[in-house]
Amino acid sequence: MSDLKESTTDDYIDTSRELITNFSFDACKLGNQGYSRLLLQLFGFPGNGKSSFINSCIFALGEKKTFENWTKAAKSAGGDTTCRIPYKLTETITMVDNRGMPTLADHETGEIYAQLGNLVRLDEEVEWCDDFQKNLDRLLELNIDSDFGKSDFIVPIFVHSVSSKVPQEEKESYRIMLETARKLTGITPVILLTHKSKGGQRQMCSIFEDLGIAPQKIYATENYTEEDHQKLREKDEQILKILSQILEDVKFVLRSEREATTEKKNRMKFVLKYLSEIKKEEKEMLPSPPSPPNEKKCIFS
Ligand SMILES: Nc1nc2c(ncn2[C@@H]2O[C@H](COP(=O)(O)OP(=O)(O)OP(=O)(O)O)[C@@H](O)[C@H]2O)c(=O)[nH]1
Ligand SMILES: [Mg+2]
């Protein structure tokens, strides 16, 4: 009985590795529709396991036989990845380790949308500040007359540890952030819960369900890490299942017509509009200048 289960799992692992490795937009129902690269864009708070998930995917895919900390996932509390670093998983699939967002503050979420929208170059330090004009100039400079990212299909993946708290007072900001990521990319973000072995997965799932994410879009994993990277069948299976499911969703979306060529332009417009709305709100919140004292005019002069 146990032998049968083992061989079924091994077959599953081999088949899904093959499907993931051979994934190509050309094989989608309506052809590639102008896409040539799938960007799995990881985002989330620092230290929640983004870089470790990429390590886990590389290891589970089995090309590399021994574990290495390819992404430099760190032991510190976070904030270690400061560039958008691409890791080529297969010919078509690239995982992007985006800079962790320190807080949900507005200019920082503006930054994460510029990264998610693929408007900031890969492999370059993410320079962002709270100066609206500088950010705007930087985006325009980078994107006008530039072809980068025009054939990328983006899947946003929000990485969150099961043991990171979601404070009650921040739930609405989470909801808005996930909804904005959906509007920007046209794809509902996948929620990836890490540190699965710590428990509390059920509770964390229901928090994200309450924030509007369908249960089928929420996954949990225990990453391979420097401390614990003993190759396990169940772990490989779990990670490959997540990747396979994401690919199935991409294929489903591409059963309908999409416009790869205009999508980047629309993402640019979306982020510029978002930034100018932040600017407008900031202005409205500034105290209005004191009104000039009433000039007393002599009506007889
Ligand atoms: N036990 C366990 N440890 C994990 C897991 N995922 C990540 N870690 C550990 O958590 C720490 C932070 O993980 P990273 O992958 O560097 O987190 P990150 O989100 O990339 O962080 P920044 O790059 O700083 O934004 C590292 O020490 C990892 O080994 C997990 O699923 N289980
Ligand atoms: Mg990292």
Short mmCIF file of C-alpha atoms and ligand atoms in Angstrom, two decimals:
data_model
loop_
_atom_site.label_atom_id
_atom_site.label_comp_id
_atom_site.label_asym_id
_atom_site.label_seq_id
_atom_site.Cartn_x
_atom_site.Cartn_y
_atom_site.Cartn_z
CA MET A 1 0.00 0.00 0.00
CA SER A 2 2.71 2.42 1.01
CA ASP A 3 4.73 1.47 -2.12
CA LEU A 4 1.74 2.31 -4.29
CA LYS A 5 1.34 5.71 -2.64
CA GLU A 6 5.05 6.41 -3.04
CA SER A 7 5.10 5.61 -6.73
CA THR A 8 1.94 7.70 -7.29
CA THR A 9 3.62 10.66 -5.61
CA ASP A 10 6.81 10.15 -7.61
CA ASP A 11 4.80 10.02 -10.84
CA TYR A 12 3.03 13.21 -9.83
CA ILE A 13 6.35 14.91 -9.11
CA ASP A 14 7.87 13.83 -12.43
CA THR A 15 4.80 14.79 -14.44
CA SER A 16 4.40 18.19 -12.85
CA ARG A 17 8.13 18.96 -13.21
CA GLU A 18 7.80 18.19 -16.90
CA LEU A 19 4.66 20.30 -17.31
CA ILE A 20 6.23 23.26 -15.53
CA THR A 21 9.51 23.00 -17.43
CA ASN A 22 7.72 22.79 -20.78
CA PHE A 23 5.18 25.52 -20.11
CA SER A 24 4.97 27.80 -23.11
CA PHE A 25 2.52 30.52 -24.12
CA ASP A 26 2.46 29.07 -27.64
CA ALA A 27 0.52 26.08 -26.30
CA CYS A 28 -2.27 28.24 -24.84
CA LYS A 29 -5.68 27.98 -26.45
CA LEU A 30 -5.42 31.25 -28.41
CA GLY A 31 -1.67 31.02 -28.96
CA ASN A 32 0.86 33.28 -27.26
CA GLN A 33 -1.13 36.52 -27.75
CA GLY A 34 2.16 38.43 -27.68
CA TYR A 35 3.51 37.00 -24.41
CA SER A 36 6.88 35.31 -24.21
CA ARG A 37 7.76 35.43 -20.51
CA LEU A 38 5.77 34.62 -17.38
CA LEU A 39 6.84 36.81 -14.46
CA LEU A 40 5.89 35.40 -11.08
CA GLN A 41 6.20 38.58 -9.08
CA LEU A 42 6.76 38.01 -5.37
CA PHE A 43 5.89 40.87 -3.06
CA GLY A 44 5.20 41.33 0.63
CA PHE A 45 6.73 42.53 3.86
CA PRO A 46 10.43 41.96 4.55
CA GLY A 47 11.50 38.67 6.07
CA ASN A 48 8.32 36.75 5.16
CA GLY A 49 10.04 34.23 2.90
CA LYS A 50 10.02 35.64 -0.68
CA SER A 51 13.65 34.78 -1.42
CA SER A 52 13.29 31.43 0.35
CA PHE A 53 10.29 30.53 -1.80
CA ILE A 54 12.36 31.10 -4.94
CA ASN A 55 15.12 28.88 -3.50
CA SER A 56 12.44 26.27 -2.76
CA CYS A 57 11.06 26.36 -6.31
CA ILE A 58 14.53 26.04 -7.85
CA PHE A 59 15.31 23.09 -5.57
CA ALA A 60 11.93 21.39 -6.05
CA LEU A 61 12.21 21.63 -9.83
CA GLY A 62 15.17 19.32 -9.48
CA GLU A 63 17.67 20.77 -11.96
CA LYS A 64 19.94 21.59 -9.02
CA LYS A 65 20.75 18.49 -7.05
CA THR A 66 22.18 20.18 -3.97
CA PHE A 67 20.61 23.07 -2.11
CA GLU A 68 22.21 26.48 -2.19
CA ASN A 69 20.99 29.82 -1.00
CA TRP A 70 20.81 31.12 -4.58
CA THR A 71 18.73 34.18 -3.63
CA LYS A 72 20.73 35.07 -0.49
CA ALA A 73 17.67 34.62 1.71
CA ALA A 74 18.84 36.08 4.99
CA LYS A 75 18.76 35.28 8.65
CA SER A 76 18.05 38.89 9.56
CA ALA A 77 14.58 40.24 10.28
CA GLY A 78 14.24 41.41 6.69
CA GLY A 79 14.90 44.23 4.25
CA ASP A 80 17.71 42.30 2.56
CA THR A 81 16.50 42.27 -1.02
CA THR A 82 16.69 45.83 -2.35
CA CYS A 83 16.75 45.22 -6.12
CA ARG A 84 14.18 43.51 -8.31
CA ILE A 85 16.11 40.35 -8.97
CA PRO A 86 14.96 37.91 -11.63
CA TYR A 87 15.59 34.16 -11.33
CA LYS A 88 14.99 32.15 -14.46
CA LEU A 89 13.12 29.04 -13.42
CA THR A 90 12.51 27.62 -16.90
CA GLU A 91 12.77 28.87 -20.50
CA THR A 92 9.49 30.77 -20.04
CA ILE A 93 9.06 31.29 -16.30
CA THR A 94 10.99 33.89 -14.32
CA MET A 95 10.45 34.53 -10.62
CA VAL A 96 11.07 38.08 -9.45
CA ASP A 97 12.26 38.82 -5.96
CA ASN A 98 10.88 42.30 -5.42
CA ARG A 99 12.03 44.65 -2.69
CA GLY A 100 10.10 43.98 0.53
CA MET A 101 7.69 46.78 1.45
CA PRO A 102 8.56 48.21 4.85
CA THR A 103 5.06 49.45 5.63
CA LEU A 104 1.72 50.00 3.96
CA ALA A 105 2.33 53.77 3.85
CA ASP A 106 1.15 55.34 0.62
CA HIS A 107 4.41 56.18 -1.13
CA GLU A 108 5.74 52.74 -0.30
CA THR A 109 2.72 51.05 -1.77
CA GLY A 110 3.15 53.32 -4.80
CA GLU A 111 6.62 51.84 -5.09
CA ILE A 112 5.37 48.28 -4.93
CA TYR A 113 2.87 48.98 -7.73
CA ALA A 114 5.66 50.35 -9.92
CA GLN A 115 7.54 47.08 -9.29
CA LEU A 116 4.49 44.85 -9.78
CA GLY A 117 3.53 46.73 -12.92
CA ASN A 118 7.00 45.88 -14.24
CA LEU A 119 7.78 49.58 -14.68
CA VAL A 120 11.05 49.42 -12.74
CA ARG A 121 13.86 47.54 -14.42
CA LEU A 122 14.93 44.13 -13.23
CA ASP A 123 18.35 43.83 -11.61
CA GLU A 124 18.52 47.50 -10.68
CA GLU A 125 18.35 49.04 -7.24
CA VAL A 126 14.80 50.21 -6.58
CA GLU A 127 15.10 53.93 -6.06
CA TRP A 128 11.99 55.45 -4.66
CA CYS A 129 11.32 58.40 -2.44
CA ASP A 130 8.42 60.42 -1.14
CA ASP A 131 9.00 63.13 -3.74
CA PHE A 132 6.13 62.80 -6.21
CA GLN A 133 7.86 64.66 -9.04
CA LYS A 134 11.07 62.62 -8.78
CA ASN A 135 9.17 59.33 -8.87
CA LEU A 136 7.12 60.50 -11.80
CA ASP A 137 10.19 61.64 -13.76
CA ARG A 138 11.94 58.34 -13.02
CA LEU A 139 9.02 56.28 -14.29
CA LEU A 140 8.66 58.33 -17.44
CA GLU A 141 12.39 58.26 -18.14
CA LEU A 142 12.50 54.49 -17.72
CA ASN A 143 9.42 53.62 -19.72
CA ILE A 144 9.00 56.09 -22.54
CA ASP A 145 10.24 54.58 -25.78
CA SER A 146 11.35 51.49 -23.96
CA ASP A 147 10.35 48.00 -24.92
CA PHE A 148 11.16 46.25 -21.66
CA GLY A 149 8.35 44.25 -20.15
CA LYS A 150 6.01 44.48 -23.14
CA SER A 151 5.74 40.74 -23.62
CA ASP A 152 5.61 39.78 -19.93
CA PHE A 153 2.55 38.18 -18.38
CA ILE A 154 2.48 39.12 -14.69
CA VAL A 155 1.19 37.01 -11.81
CA PRO A 156 1.39 38.83 -8.44
CA ILE A 157 2.18 36.55 -5.49
CA PHE A 158 1.81 38.04 -2.02
CA VAL A 159 4.11 36.21 0.41
CA HIS A 160 3.11 36.21 4.07
CA SER A 161 4.28 34.07 6.96
CA VAL A 162 1.53 32.27 8.90
CA SER A 163 3.08 33.72 12.02
CA SER A 164 3.12 37.38 10.87
CA LYS A 165 0.22 39.20 12.44
CA VAL A 166 -2.39 41.06 10.39
CA PRO A 167 -3.45 43.77 12.82
CA GLN A 168 -7.19 44.48 12.84
CA GLU A 169 -6.62 48.17 12.08
CA GLU A 170 -4.55 47.32 8.99
CA LYS A 171 -6.95 44.87 7.39
CA GLU A 172 -8.57 47.52 5.23
CA SER A 173 -5.16 48.65 3.94
CA TYR A 174 -4.32 45.03 3.07
CA ARG A 175 -7.62 44.70 1.22
CA ILE A 176 -7.01 47.88 -0.77
CA MET A 177 -3.42 46.85 -1.55
CA LEU A 178 -4.47 43.42 -2.87
CA GLU A 179 -7.35 44.90 -4.84
CA THR A 180 -5.04 47.52 -6.36
CA ALA A 181 -2.58 44.77 -7.35
CA ARG A 182 -5.48 42.98 -9.05
CA LYS A 183 -6.60 46.06 -10.95
CA LEU A 184 -3.05 46.84 -12.01
CA THR A 185 -2.17 43.38 -13.35
CA GLY A 186 -5.63 42.06 -14.23
CA ILE A 187 -4.88 38.98 -12.09
CA THR A 188 -6.05 38.33 -8.52
CA PRO A 189 -2.92 37.99 -6.37
CA VAL A 190 -1.99 34.53 -5.20
CA ILE A 191 -1.47 34.39 -1.43
CA LEU A 192 1.49 32.27 -0.41
CA LEU A 193 1.66 31.47 3.29
CA THR A 194 5.13 30.44 4.47
CA HIS A 195 6.34 28.82 7.72
CA LYS A 196 3.47 26.36 7.39
CA SER A 197 4.86 24.12 10.15
CA LYS A 198 4.34 26.87 12.72
CA GLY A 199 0.59 26.22 12.58
CA GLY A 200 -2.18 28.81 12.36
CA GLN A 201 -2.62 28.26 8.63
CA ARG A 202 -6.41 27.89 8.85
CA GLN A 203 -6.77 31.14 10.75
CA MET A 204 -4.53 33.02 8.31
CA CYS A 205 -6.45 31.59 5.33
CA SER A 206 -9.72 32.88 6.72
CA ILE A 207 -8.20 36.35 7.23
CA PHE A 208 -7.30 36.50 3.53
CA GLU A 209 -10.66 35.03 2.52
CA ASP A 210 -12.32 37.84 4.49
CA LEU A 211 -10.17 40.26 2.51
CA GLY A 212 -11.76 39.00 -0.71
CA ILE A 213 -9.31 36.30 -1.87
CA ALA A 214 -10.88 33.03 -3.03
CA PRO A 215 -9.68 29.98 -1.03
CA GLN A 216 -8.32 28.35 -4.23
CA LYS A 217 -5.87 31.26 -4.53
CA ILE A 218 -4.37 30.72 -1.08
CA TYR A 219 -1.48 28.26 -0.68
CA ALA A 220 0.73 27.31 2.23
CA THR A 221 4.25 25.92 2.23
CA GLU A 222 7.20 25.17 4.41
CA ASN A 223 10.17 26.54 2.49
CA TYR A 224 13.51 24.86 2.05
CA THR A 225 15.97 27.00 4.00
CA GLU A 226 19.69 27.01 4.79
CA GLU A 227 18.87 25.45 8.17
CA ASP A 228 16.48 22.83 6.84
CA HIS A 229 16.89 21.70 3.26
CA GLN A 230 16.64 17.97 3.57
CA LYS A 231 15.02 16.89 0.31
CA LEU A 232 11.50 15.71 1.08
CA ARG A 233 9.01 14.19 -1.31
CA GLU A 234 6.05 15.93 0.39
CA LYS A 235 7.77 19.30 0.24
CA ASP A 236 8.65 18.97 -3.45
CA GLU A 237 5.11 17.84 -4.16
CA GLN A 238 3.61 20.77 -2.29
CA ILE A 239 5.78 23.35 -4.06
CA LEU A 240 5.28 21.82 -7.52
CA LYS A 241 1.52 21.71 -6.90
CA ILE A 242 1.52 25.46 -6.19
CA LEU A 243 3.45 26.19 -9.39
CA SER A 244 1.27 23.86 -11.47
CA GLN A 245 -1.91 25.42 -10.15
CA ILE A 246 -0.64 28.92 -10.95
CA LEU A 247 0.12 27.79 -14.52
CA GLU A 248 -3.36 26.29 -14.87
CA ASP A 249 -4.82 29.66 -13.84
CA VAL A 250 -2.63 31.47 -16.40
CA LYS A 251 -3.80 29.09 -19.15
CA PHE A 252 -7.39 29.67 -18.11
CA VAL A 253 -7.01 33.47 -18.27
CA LEU A 254 -5.48 33.10 -21.73
CA ARG A 255 -8.53 31.29 -23.01
CA SER A 256 -9.88 34.83 -23.40
CA GLU A 257 -8.34 37.52 -25.54
CA ARG A 258 -5.77 39.80 -23.88
CA GLU A 259 -3.75 42.65 -25.30
CA ALA A 260 -0.09 42.09 -24.37
CA THR A 261 0.99 45.11 -26.35
CA THR A 262 -1.31 47.62 -24.68
CA GLU A 263 -1.13 46.13 -21.18
CA LYS A 264 2.17 47.73 -20.27
CA LYS A 265 0.87 51.13 -21.39
CA ASN A 266 -2.23 50.62 -19.24
CA ARG A 267 -0.14 49.61 -16.23
CA MET A 268 1.90 52.77 -16.67
CA LYS A 269 -1.26 54.90 -16.85
CA PHE A 270 -2.64 53.13 -13.78
CA VAL A 271 0.46 53.78 -11.65
CA LEU A 272 0.76 57.42 -12.77
CA LYS A 273 -2.90 57.98 -11.89
CA TYR A 274 -2.39 56.26 -8.56
CA LEU A 275 0.59 58.47 -7.73
CA SER A 276 -1.19 61.66 -8.71
CA GLU A 277 -4.16 60.69 -6.54
CA ILE A 278 -1.82 60.24 -3.57
CA LYS A 279 -0.38 63.67 -4.33
CA LYS A 280 -3.86 65.19 -4.51
CA GLU A 281 -4.89 63.63 -1.20
CA GLU A 282 -1.70 64.91 0.43
CA LYS A 283 -2.47 68.42 -0.78
CA GLU A 284 -6.01 68.25 0.53
CA MET A 285 -4.73 67.17 3.93
CA LEU A 286 -2.38 70.14 4.24
CA PRO A 287 -3.79 72.86 6.48
CA SER A 288 -5.14 75.66 4.29
CA PRO A 289 -3.12 78.89 4.46
CA PRO A 290 -4.59 81.53 6.79
CA SER A 291 -6.95 83.85 4.94
CA PRO A 292 -5.68 87.42 4.60
CA PRO A 293 -7.02 89.78 7.23
CA ASN A 294 -10.09 91.70 6.10
CA GLU A 295 -8.93 94.93 4.68
CA LYS A 296 -11.01 97.65 6.15
CA LYS A 297 -11.81 100.02 3.39
CA CYS A 298 -13.23 103.41 3.99
CA ILE A 299 -16.39 103.53 2.01
CA PHE A 300 -16.23 107.31 1.79
CA SER A 301 -12.76 107.63 0.30
N1 LIG B 1 11.17 27.64 9.10
C1 LIG B 1 11.01 28.42 8.04
N2 LIG B 1 11.82 29.46 7.84
C2 LIG B 1 11.60 30.23 6.74
C3 LIG B 1 10.55 29.98 5.82
N3 LIG B 1 10.61 30.91 4.86
C4 LIG B 1 11.62 31.72 5.16
N4 LIG B 1 12.23 31.33 6.31
C5 LIG B 1 13.36 31.99 7.00
O1 LIG B 1 12.97 33.34 7.26
C6 LIG B 1 14.06 34.24 7.06
C7 LIG B 1 13.67 35.33 6.06
O2 LIG B 1 13.39 34.71 4.82
P1 LIG B 1 13.69 35.44 3.42
O3 LIG B 1 13.34 34.45 2.37
O4 LIG B 1 15.05 36.04 3.40
O5 LIG B 1 12.58 36.59 3.47
P2 LIG B 1 12.35 37.77 2.39
O6 LIG B 1 10.87 37.95 2.31
O7 LIG B 1 13.05 37.47 1.14
O8 LIG B 1 12.99 39.03 3.11
P3 LIG B 1 13.56 40.41 2.45
O9 LIG B 1 14.39 40.08 1.26
O10 LIG B 1 14.39 40.97 3.53
O11 LIG B 1 12.39 41.26 2.12
C8 LIG B 1 15.25 33.36 6.62
O12 LIG B 1 16.04 33.07 7.76
C9 LIG B 1 14.60 32.10 6.10
O13 LIG B 1 15.45 30.95 6.29
C10 LIG B 1 9.70 28.84 6.07
O14 LIG B 1 8.76 28.51 5.32
N5 LIG B 1 9.98 28.10 7.20
MG MG B 2 14.59 38.52 0.17
#
